[in-house]
PDB file of C-alpha atoms in Angstrom:
ATOM      1  CA  MET A   1      96.172  15.835  -8.835  1.00 43.00           C
ATOM      2  CA  ASN A   2      95.664  19.696  -8.937  1.00 56.00           C
ATOM      3  CA  LYS A   3      96.712  21.636  -5.877  1.00 90.00           C
ATOM      4  CA  LEU A   4      94.156  22.138  -3.400  1.00 95.00           C
ATOM      5  CA  ILE A   5      94.093  24.489  -0.493  1.00 97.00           C
ATOM      6  CA  VAL A   6      91.517  24.462   2.512  1.00 97.00           C
ATOM      7  CA  LEU A   7      90.430  27.754   3.820  1.00 98.00           C
ATOM      8  CA  ILE A   8      89.391  27.887   7.621  1.00 98.00           C
ATOM      9  CA  PRO A   9      88.163  31.158   9.443  1.00 98.00           C
ATOM     10  CA  HIS A  10      89.388  31.255  12.990  1.00 98.00           C
ATOM     11  CA  TYR A  11      88.084  33.307  15.946  1.00 97.00           C
ATOM     12  CA  ASN A  12      88.993  32.606  19.648  1.00 96.00           C
ATOM     13  CA  SER A  13      88.787  28.704  19.608  1.00 95.00           C
ATOM     14  CA  PRO A  14      92.429  27.558  19.176  1.00 95.00           C
ATOM     15  CA  LYS A  15      91.535  24.116  20.543  1.00 94.00           C
ATOM     16  CA  ALA A  16      88.650  23.761  17.879  1.00 95.00           C
ATOM     17  CA  LEU A  17      90.972  24.854  15.160  1.00 96.00           C
ATOM     18  CA  MET A  18      93.452  22.147  16.137  1.00 95.00           C
ATOM     19  CA  ALA A  19      90.981  19.324  15.938  1.00 95.00           C
ATOM     20  CA  THR A  20      89.705  20.734  12.508  1.00 96.00           C
ATOM     21  CA  ILE A  21      93.287  20.725  10.962  1.00 96.00           C
ATOM     22  CA  GLN A  22      94.158  17.418  12.408  1.00 95.00           C
ATOM     23  CA  SER A  23      90.952  15.836  10.854  1.00 95.00           C
ATOM     24  CA  ILE A  24      92.111  16.511   7.258  1.00 95.00           C
ATOM     25  CA  ASN A  25      93.234  13.062   6.057  1.00 91.00           C
ATOM     26  CA  GLU A  26      93.738  12.864   2.362  1.00 92.00           C
ATOM     27  CA  THR A  27      96.129  10.734   0.494  1.00 87.00           C
ATOM     28  CA  PHE A  28      97.729  13.813  -1.434  1.00 92.00           C
ATOM     29  CA  ALA A  29      99.400  17.020  -0.033  1.00 93.00           C
ATOM     30  CA  VAL A  30      96.622  19.672   1.125  1.00 96.00           C
ATOM     31  CA  ASP A  31      97.553  23.176   1.963  1.00 96.00           C
ATOM     32  CA  VAL A  32      95.609  24.975   4.748  1.00 97.00           C
ATOM     33  CA  LEU A  33      95.299  28.818   5.032  1.00 98.00           C
ATOM     34  CA  VAL A  34      93.777  29.918   8.499  1.00 98.00           C
ATOM     35  CA  VAL A  35      92.591  33.590   8.631  1.00 98.00           C
ATOM     36  CA  ASP A  36      92.424  34.452  12.323  1.00 97.00           C
ATOM     37  CA  ASP A  37      89.808  37.247  12.585  1.00 97.00           C
ATOM     38  CA  GLY A  38      91.474  39.250  15.455  1.00 96.00           C
ATOM     39  CA  SER A  39      91.212  36.746  18.027  1.00 96.00           C
ATOM     40  CA  GLU A  40      92.139  37.509  21.554  1.00 94.00           C
ATOM     41  CA  TYR A  41      92.860  33.688  21.830  1.00 93.00           C
ATOM     42  CA  LYS A  42      95.521  33.244  18.984  1.00 90.00           C
ATOM     43  CA  PRO A  43      96.448  29.771  17.713  1.00 90.00           C
ATOM     44  CA  ASP A  44      99.636  28.239  18.544  1.00 90.00           C
ATOM     45  CA  VAL A  45     101.185  28.135  15.120  1.00 92.00           C
ATOM     46  CA  ILE A  46     104.330  26.067  15.844  1.00 91.00           C
ATOM     47  CA  THR A  47     102.191  23.501  17.650  1.00 91.00           C
ATOM     48  CA  ILE A  48      99.740  23.255  14.766  1.00 92.00           C
ATOM     49  CA  GLU A  49     102.471  23.264  12.132  1.00 91.00           C
ATOM     50  CA  GLU A  50     104.340  20.332  14.064  1.00 90.00           C
ATOM     51  CA  ASN A  51     101.048  18.039  14.658  1.00 88.00           C
ATOM     52  CA  TYR A  52      99.744  18.536  10.839  1.00 92.00           C
ATOM     53  CA  GLN A  53      99.721  14.961   9.514  1.00 88.00           C
ATOM     54  CA  ASN A  54      99.550  15.733   5.950  1.00 89.00           C
ATOM     55  CA  GLU A  55     102.172  16.638   3.504  1.00 90.00           C
ATOM     56  CA  GLY A  56     100.816  20.213   2.736  1.00 93.00           C
ATOM     57  CA  LYS A  57     101.655  23.450   4.248  1.00 95.00           C
ATOM     58  CA  ILE A  58      99.790  25.551   6.820  1.00 96.00           C
ATOM     59  CA  TYR A  59      99.659  29.398   6.210  1.00 97.00           C
ATOM     60  CA  PHE A  60      98.261  31.698   8.746  1.00 97.00           C
ATOM     61  CA  GLU A  61      96.954  35.172   8.198  1.00 97.00           C
ATOM     62  CA  PHE A  62      96.388  37.450  11.223  1.00 97.00           C
ATOM     63  CA  LEU A  63      93.644  40.309  10.809  1.00 97.00           C
ATOM     64  CA  GLU A  64      94.182  43.141  13.325  1.00 95.00           C
ATOM     65  CA  LYS A  65      90.747  43.270  14.585  1.00 96.00           C
ATOM     66  CA  ASN A  66      87.641  41.425  14.517  1.00 97.00           C
ATOM     67  CA  GLN A  67      85.384  42.131  11.282  1.00 96.00           C
ATOM     68  CA  GLY A  68      83.368  38.894  11.030  1.00 97.00           C
ATOM     69  CA  ILE A  69      83.534  35.618   9.266  1.00 97.00           C
ATOM     70  CA  GLU A  70      82.711  37.246   5.946  1.00 97.00           C
ATOM     71  CA  LYS A  71      85.735  39.638   6.046  1.00 98.00           C
ATOM     72  CA  ALA A  72      87.961  36.744   7.023  1.00 98.00           C
ATOM     73  CA  LEU A  73      86.684  34.634   4.115  1.00 98.00           C
ATOM     74  CA  ASN A  74      87.331  37.390   1.691  1.00 98.00           C
ATOM     75  CA  HIS A  75      90.571  38.049   2.919  1.00 98.00           C
ATOM     76  CA  GLY A  76      91.422  34.448   2.681  1.00 98.00           C
ATOM     77  CA  LEU A  77      90.011  34.272  -1.050  1.00 98.00           C
ATOM     78  CA  ARG A  78      92.042  37.201  -2.078  1.00 98.00           C
ATOM     79  CA  TRP A  79      95.170  35.622  -0.515  1.00 98.00           C
ATOM     80  CA  ILE A  80      94.759  32.446  -2.326  1.00 97.00           C
ATOM     81  CA  LYS A  81      93.925  34.115  -5.605  1.00 96.00           C
ATOM     82  CA  SER A  82      96.954  36.154  -5.506  1.00 96.00           C
ATOM     83  CA  SER A  83      99.030  33.155  -4.942  1.00 95.00           C
ATOM     84  CA  GLY A  84      98.083  31.791  -8.229  1.00 93.00           C
ATOM     85  CA  THR A  85      98.764  28.202  -7.088  1.00 93.00           C
ATOM     86  CA  TYR A  86      95.627  26.703  -6.388  1.00 95.00           C
ATOM     87  CA  ALA A  87      93.081  24.786  -8.748  1.00 94.00           C
ATOM     88  CA  PHE A  88      90.683  24.234  -5.963  1.00 96.00           C
ATOM     89  CA  ILE A  89      89.604  25.733  -2.766  1.00 97.00           C
ATOM     90  CA  GLY A  90      88.018  23.639   0.171  1.00 96.00           C
ATOM     91  CA  ARG A  91      86.268  25.167   3.199  1.00 96.00           C
ATOM     92  CA  LEU A  92      85.881  24.000   6.684  1.00 96.00           C
ATOM     93  CA  ASP A  93      84.698  26.278   9.634  1.00 95.00           C
ATOM     94  CA  CYS A  94      86.755  26.273  12.775  1.00 95.00           C
ATOM     95  CA  GLY A  95      85.446  23.298  14.928  1.00 93.00           C
ATOM     96  CA  ASP A  96      84.217  21.166  11.806  1.00 93.00           C
ATOM     97  CA  LEU A  97      85.831  17.811  11.249  1.00 93.00           C
ATOM     98  CA  ALA A  98      86.509  16.590   7.828  1.00 93.00           C
ATOM     99  CA  MET A  99      85.427  13.082   6.980  1.00 91.00           C
ATOM    100  CA  PRO A 100      88.498  11.001   5.812  1.00 91.00           C
ATOM    101  CA  THR A 101      89.174  11.639   1.758  1.00 91.00           C
ATOM    102  CA  LYS A 102      86.396  14.251   1.757  1.00 92.00           C
ATOM    103  CA  PHE A 103      88.456  16.616  -0.393  1.00 94.00           C
ATOM    104  CA  ALA A 104      89.841  13.816  -2.753  1.00 93.00           C
ATOM    105  CA  GLN A 105      86.299  12.708  -3.615  1.00 93.00           C
ATOM    106  CA  GLN A 106      85.253  16.389  -4.231  1.00 93.00           C
ATOM    107  CA  VAL A 107      88.115  17.213  -6.376  1.00 93.00           C
ATOM    108  CA  ASP A 108      87.671  13.817  -8.240  1.00 93.00           C
ATOM    109  CA  TYR A 109      84.033  14.873  -8.802  1.00 94.00           C
ATOM    110  CA  LEU A 110      85.075  18.273 -10.090  1.00 94.00           C
ATOM    111  CA  GLN A 111      87.603  16.927 -12.392  1.00 93.00           C
ATOM    112  CA  LEU A 112      85.251  14.624 -14.029  1.00 96.00           C
ATOM    113  CA  ASN A 113      82.416  17.083 -14.153  1.00 96.00           C
ATOM    114  CA  PRO A 114      84.164  20.387 -15.481  1.00 94.00           C
ATOM    115  CA  LYS A 115      80.833  22.213 -15.827  1.00 96.00           C
ATOM    116  CA  ILE A 116      80.431  21.920 -11.993  1.00 94.00           C
ATOM    117  CA  HIS A 117      81.990  24.748  -9.874  1.00 92.00           C
ATOM    118  CA  LEU A 118      80.755  24.535  -6.495  1.00 92.00           C
ATOM    119  CA  LEU A 119      79.887  21.548  -4.257  1.00 89.00           C
ATOM    120  CA  GLY A 120      78.345  21.393  -0.864  1.00 84.00           C
ATOM    121  CA  THR A 121      78.466  18.631   1.658  1.00 78.00           C
ATOM    122  CA  TRP A 122      76.353  16.939   4.293  1.00 74.00           C
ATOM    123  CA  ALA A 123      76.804  17.838   7.765  1.00 72.00           C
ATOM    124  CA  GLU A 124      76.207  15.869  11.188  1.00 72.00           C
ATOM    125  CA  VAL A 125      76.089  17.609  14.553  1.00 69.00           C
ATOM    126  CA  VAL A 126      78.309  15.475  16.834  1.00 66.00           C
ATOM    127  CA  ASP A 127      78.614  17.784  20.117  1.00 66.00           C
ATOM    128  CA  GLU A 128      76.638  21.207  20.050  1.00 63.00           C
ATOM    129  CA  SER A 129      78.529  22.203  23.024  1.00 66.00           C
ATOM    130  CA  TYR A 130      82.015  21.636  21.641  1.00 57.00           C
ATOM    131  CA  ASN A 131      84.052  24.936  21.943  1.00 54.00           C
TER     132      ASN A 131
END
């Protein structure tokens, strides 16, 4: 399977970030890029890396000041593109939880349908007060 990286923007919600990363449950190695958008409450990089259940790697980029999700995502996309490593980019927002094999299903679909370049997914609000 081709390399996949999941891009997650983060701002002031380390607990939610940990839950999001722990929800990535795939049968293949998935790398993760977290772009911290100038948070006052930084993620605990060591704890996150130690608790990542997947065989992939986790990368962190820290922006100096809060610039908004668009800037964080664009920074992440530039980082991913410059690496020249990944065929596919997945996206999760901090606090979102991925269903098991979500990314495997998406990658399989994209590989079987080469004219498709972008997929969306269905969402269900579980706890609106989770932070």
